Amino acid sequence: MKSPRERIVETTFELFAKQGYNSTGINQIISEAEVAKASFYQYFKSKEDLCVEFLKVRHEYWFSELSNFLSKEKDPKSKTTKAFDFLVYMNKKENFRGCSFLNILSEIPMDNIKILSVIQSHKADLRNFFLELLNDDTLSDHIYMLFESSIIESQLFKSNELIEKSKKIATNLIQ
């Protein structure tokens, strides 16, 4: 049996994916997670705090999935190109729902520093992931930009076509 906190976060993931951040209310989360209102507020002071927690959990999950997916790859080039296959895998697993971080970014005011900083941190970690693999500032940023745009385009068109093209470009860029 999952704890109330786990049920809240899991329900949040489902509702944010289906309805978006702004269209999901605390009362709906409480109801669908089957927790008492007092339990919700015991863990989270606000919807904003819940969103921050959701993004932190999502960050850990996403990087864990990526790490597991790439675990058999040995060299930086194969890890980098295989990362594009990870996007195809996640699109299949999550039905082209796109990036949770960018989805929420599109719904929050830019002065919401609390949520914005968590999103920026996630993207900085992804950018650093490619930098650590490739040890080349310009090349890793190029790969990062291909990767990020692949996520957005695949969500928009519900297709992995541009992920595959980006993977070919990345393969050609890496010596």
mmCIF file of C-alpha atoms in Angstrom:
data_model
loop_
_atom_site.group_PDB
_atom_site.id
_atom_site.type_symbol
_atom_site.label_atom_id
_atom_site.label_comp_id
_atom_site.label_asym_id
_atom_site.label_seq_id
_atom_site.Cartn_x
_atom_site.Cartn_y
_atom_site.Cartn_z
ATOM 1 C CA MET A 1 0.000 0.000 0.000
ATOM 2 C CA LYS A 2 1.368 3.375 -1.001
ATOM 3 C CA SER A 3 1.650 6.181 1.497
ATOM 4 C CA PRO A 4 -0.655 9.209 1.160
ATOM 5 C CA ARG A 5 2.338 11.250 -0.003
ATOM 6 C CA GLU A 6 3.188 8.718 -2.731
ATOM 7 C CA ARG A 7 -0.457 8.597 -3.857
ATOM 8 C CA ILE A 8 -0.569 12.391 -4.052
ATOM 9 C CA VAL A 9 2.588 12.575 -6.197
ATOM 10 C CA GLU A 10 1.477 9.673 -8.431
ATOM 11 C CA THR A 11 -1.959 11.235 -8.938
ATOM 12 C CA THR A 12 -0.310 14.570 -9.669
ATOM 13 C CA PHE A 13 1.781 12.960 -12.399
ATOM 14 C CA GLU A 14 -1.311 11.472 -14.051
ATOM 15 C CA LEU A 15 -3.380 14.658 -13.800
ATOM 16 C CA PHE A 16 -0.625 17.044 -14.898
ATOM 17 C CA ALA A 17 0.048 14.764 -17.896
ATOM 18 C CA LYS A 18 -3.638 14.573 -18.830
ATOM 19 C CA GLN A 19 -4.891 18.077 -17.941
ATOM 20 C CA GLY A 20 -1.861 20.270 -17.417
ATOM 21 C CA TYR A 21 -0.731 22.174 -14.346
ATOM 22 C CA ASN A 22 -3.200 25.066 -14.454
ATOM 23 C CA SER A 23 -6.266 22.878 -15.062
ATOM 24 C CA THR A 24 -5.514 20.556 -12.166
ATOM 25 C CA GLY A 25 -6.825 21.653 -8.797
ATOM 26 C CA ILE A 26 -5.775 20.597 -5.319
ATOM 27 C CA ASN A 27 -9.276 19.293 -4.524
ATOM 28 C CA GLN A 28 -9.192 17.004 -7.562
ATOM 29 C CA ILE A 29 -5.760 15.683 -6.558
ATOM 30 C CA ILE A 30 -6.989 15.072 -2.992
ATOM 31 C CA SER A 31 -10.084 13.282 -4.264
ATOM 32 C CA GLU A 32 -8.362 11.096 -6.853
ATOM 33 C CA ALA A 33 -5.428 10.269 -4.543
ATOM 34 C CA GLU A 34 -7.993 9.288 -1.908
ATOM 35 C CA VAL A 35 -6.338 11.266 0.866
ATOM 36 C CA ALA A 36 -7.738 13.612 3.465
ATOM 37 C CA LYS A 37 -7.309 17.333 2.892
ATOM 38 C CA ALA A 38 -5.321 17.467 6.145
ATOM 39 C CA SER A 39 -2.950 14.813 4.774
ATOM 40 C CA PHE A 40 -2.345 16.865 1.641
ATOM 41 C CA TYR A 41 -1.505 19.971 3.653
ATOM 42 C CA GLN A 42 0.663 17.938 6.030
ATOM 43 C CA TYR A 43 2.993 17.252 3.090
ATOM 44 C CA PHE A 44 2.493 20.275 0.842
ATOM 45 C CA LYS A 45 1.749 23.891 1.759
ATOM 46 C CA SER A 46 0.489 24.715 -1.738
ATOM 47 C CA LYS A 47 0.011 23.479 -5.284
ATOM 48 C CA GLU A 48 3.294 25.222 -6.093
ATOM 49 C CA ASP A 49 5.119 23.155 -3.438
ATOM 50 C CA LEU A 50 3.484 20.010 -4.797
ATOM 51 C CA CYS A 51 4.649 20.944 -8.294
ATOM 52 C CA VAL A 52 8.226 21.393 -7.047
ATOM 53 C CA GLU A 53 8.093 17.956 -5.401
ATOM 54 C CA PHE A 54 6.546 16.411 -8.512
ATOM 55 C CA LEU A 55 9.357 17.852 -10.654
ATOM 56 C CA LYS A 56 12.020 16.608 -8.233
ATOM 57 C CA VAL A 57 10.544 13.089 -8.293
ATOM 58 C CA ARG A 58 10.230 13.262 -12.071
ATOM 59 C CA HIS A 59 13.862 14.399 -12.361
ATOM 60 C CA GLU A 60 15.112 11.437 -10.323
ATOM 61 C CA TYR A 61 12.890 9.011 -12.229
ATOM 62 C CA TRP A 62 13.882 10.346 -15.653
ATOM 63 C CA PHE A 63 17.634 10.255 -14.997
ATOM 64 C CA SER A 64 17.345 6.819 -13.395
ATOM 65 C CA GLU A 65 15.515 5.523 -16.477
ATOM 66 C CA LEU A 66 18.132 7.125 -18.748
ATOM 67 C CA SER A 67 20.982 5.623 -16.743
ATOM 68 C CA ASN A 68 19.424 2.150 -16.838
ATOM 69 C CA PHE A 69 18.739 2.482 -20.554
ATOM 70 C CA LEU A 70 22.369 3.401 -21.286
ATOM 71 C CA SER A 71 23.970 1.001 -18.786
ATOM 72 C CA LYS A 72 25.217 -1.479 -21.406
ATOM 73 C CA GLU A 73 26.889 1.175 -23.557
ATOM 74 C CA LYS A 74 30.627 1.566 -22.970
ATOM 75 C CA ASP A 75 31.921 4.567 -24.903
ATOM 76 C CA PRO A 76 30.750 8.200 -25.013
ATOM 77 C CA LYS A 77 29.650 8.066 -28.675
ATOM 78 C CA SER A 78 27.407 5.041 -28.181
ATOM 79 C CA LYS A 79 25.978 6.441 -24.936
ATOM 80 C CA THR A 80 25.209 9.734 -26.677
ATOM 81 C CA THR A 81 23.547 8.221 -29.731
ATOM 82 C CA LYS A 82 21.699 5.645 -27.610
ATOM 83 C CA ALA A 83 20.268 8.568 -25.572
ATOM 84 C CA PHE A 84 18.161 9.406 -28.639
ATOM 85 C CA ASP A 85 16.808 5.837 -28.578
ATOM 86 C CA PHE A 86 15.835 6.560 -24.969
ATOM 87 C CA LEU A 87 13.507 9.296 -26.238
ATOM 88 C CA VAL A 88 11.817 6.777 -28.549
ATOM 89 C CA TYR A 89 11.514 4.381 -25.604
ATOM 90 C CA MET A 90 9.958 7.086 -23.389
ATOM 91 C CA ASN A 91 7.574 8.168 -26.152
ATOM 92 C CA LYS A 92 6.326 4.606 -26.426
ATOM 93 C CA LYS A 93 6.113 4.218 -22.647
ATOM 94 C CA GLU A 94 4.384 7.571 -22.061
ATOM 95 C CA ASN A 95 2.497 8.034 -25.337
ATOM 96 C CA PHE A 96 4.373 11.122 -26.554
ATOM 97 C CA ARG A 97 3.553 13.164 -23.455
ATOM 98 C CA GLY A 98 6.734 15.187 -23.920
ATOM 99 C CA CYS A 99 8.868 16.778 -21.260
ATOM 100 C CA SER A 100 7.087 17.315 -17.936
ATOM 101 C CA PHE A 101 9.407 20.232 -17.226
ATOM 102 C CA LEU A 102 8.712 22.072 -20.481
ATOM 103 C CA ASN A 103 5.000 21.295 -20.255
ATOM 104 C CA ILE A 104 4.844 23.004 -16.861
ATOM 105 C CA LEU A 105 7.153 25.809 -17.992
ATOM 106 C CA SER A 106 4.591 26.725 -20.643
ATOM 107 C CA GLU A 107 1.920 27.124 -17.942
ATOM 108 C CA ILE A 108 3.676 29.116 -15.221
ATOM 109 C CA PRO A 109 4.379 32.828 -15.110
ATOM 110 C CA MET A 110 8.073 33.525 -15.670
ATOM 111 C CA ASP A 111 8.321 35.191 -12.261
ATOM 112 C CA ASN A 112 7.524 31.884 -10.523
ATOM 113 C CA ILE A 113 11.140 31.425 -9.464
ATOM 114 C CA LYS A 114 10.383 28.463 -7.197
ATOM 115 C CA ILE A 115 9.178 26.221 -10.048
ATOM 116 C CA LEU A 116 11.331 27.852 -12.734
ATOM 117 C CA SER A 117 14.550 27.127 -10.823
ATOM 118 C CA VAL A 118 13.680 23.401 -10.576
ATOM 119 C CA ILE A 119 13.047 23.290 -14.328
ATOM 120 C CA GLN A 120 16.304 25.132 -15.046
ATOM 121 C CA SER A 121 18.185 22.768 -12.751
ATOM 122 C CA HIS A 122 16.827 19.718 -14.586
ATOM 123 C CA LYS A 123 17.859 21.139 -17.958
ATOM 124 C CA ALA A 124 21.281 22.126 -16.601
ATOM 125 C CA ASP A 125 21.778 18.542 -15.403
ATOM 126 C CA LEU A 126 20.857 17.222 -18.843
ATOM 127 C CA ARG A 127 23.226 19.680 -20.492
ATOM 128 C CA ASN A 128 25.973 18.592 -18.071
ATOM 129 C CA PHE A 129 25.183 14.942 -18.817
ATOM 130 C CA PHE A 130 26.205 15.489 -22.442
ATOM 131 C CA LEU A 131 29.187 17.645 -21.452
ATOM 132 C CA GLU A 132 30.505 14.916 -19.127
ATOM 133 C CA LEU A 133 30.070 12.312 -21.876
ATOM 134 C CA LEU A 134 31.684 14.301 -24.671
ATOM 135 C CA ASN A 135 34.055 16.637 -22.818
ATOM 136 C CA ASP A 136 33.579 19.288 -25.508
ATOM 137 C CA ASP A 137 31.534 22.422 -24.751
ATOM 138 C CA THR A 138 30.397 23.243 -28.260
ATOM 139 C CA LEU A 139 29.728 19.676 -29.361
ATOM 140 C CA SER A 140 27.852 18.763 -26.191
ATOM 141 C CA ASP A 141 25.666 21.876 -26.437
ATOM 142 C CA HIS A 142 24.911 21.031 -30.065
ATOM 143 C CA ILE A 143 23.878 17.496 -29.060
ATOM 144 C CA TYR A 144 21.850 18.891 -26.130
ATOM 145 C CA MET A 145 19.964 21.236 -28.481
ATOM 146 C CA LEU A 146 19.250 18.377 -30.931
ATOM 147 C CA PHE A 147 18.046 16.254 -28.021
ATOM 148 C CA GLU A 148 15.782 18.966 -26.579
ATOM 149 C CA SER A 149 14.262 19.885 -29.919
ATOM 150 C CA SER A 150 13.657 16.174 -30.600
ATOM 151 C CA ILE A 151 11.578 15.940 -27.434
ATOM 152 C CA ILE A 152 9.421 18.913 -28.392
ATOM 153 C CA GLU A 153 8.955 17.948 -32.037
ATOM 154 C CA SER A 154 8.135 14.323 -31.245
ATOM 155 C CA GLN A 155 5.470 15.469 -28.780
ATOM 156 C CA LEU A 156 4.055 17.972 -31.258
ATOM 157 C CA PHE A 157 3.837 15.540 -34.179
ATOM 158 C CA LYS A 158 3.406 12.297 -32.167
ATOM 159 C CA SER A 159 6.247 10.867 -34.222
ATOM 160 C CA ASN A 160 9.808 9.640 -33.644
ATOM 161 C CA GLU A 161 10.933 10.690 -37.139
ATOM 162 C CA LEU A 162 12.909 13.762 -36.041
ATOM 163 C CA ILE A 163 14.455 11.859 -33.134
ATOM 164 C CA GLU A 164 15.855 9.387 -35.666
ATOM 165 C CA LYS A 165 17.138 12.221 -37.868
ATOM 166 C CA SER A 166 18.695 13.975 -34.869
ATOM 167 C CA LYS A 167 20.377 10.703 -33.866
ATOM 168 C CA LYS A 168 21.956 10.472 -37.353
ATOM 169 C CA ILE A 169 23.145 14.081 -37.135
ATOM 170 C CA ALA A 170 24.579 13.462 -33.650
ATOM 171 C CA THR A 171 26.343 10.312 -34.875
ATOM 172 C CA ASN A 172 27.964 12.321 -37.681
ATOM 173 C CA LEU A 173 28.996 15.138 -35.324
ATOM 174 C CA ILE A 174 30.773 12.883 -32.830
ATOM 175 C CA GLN A 175 34.215 11.739 -33.980
#
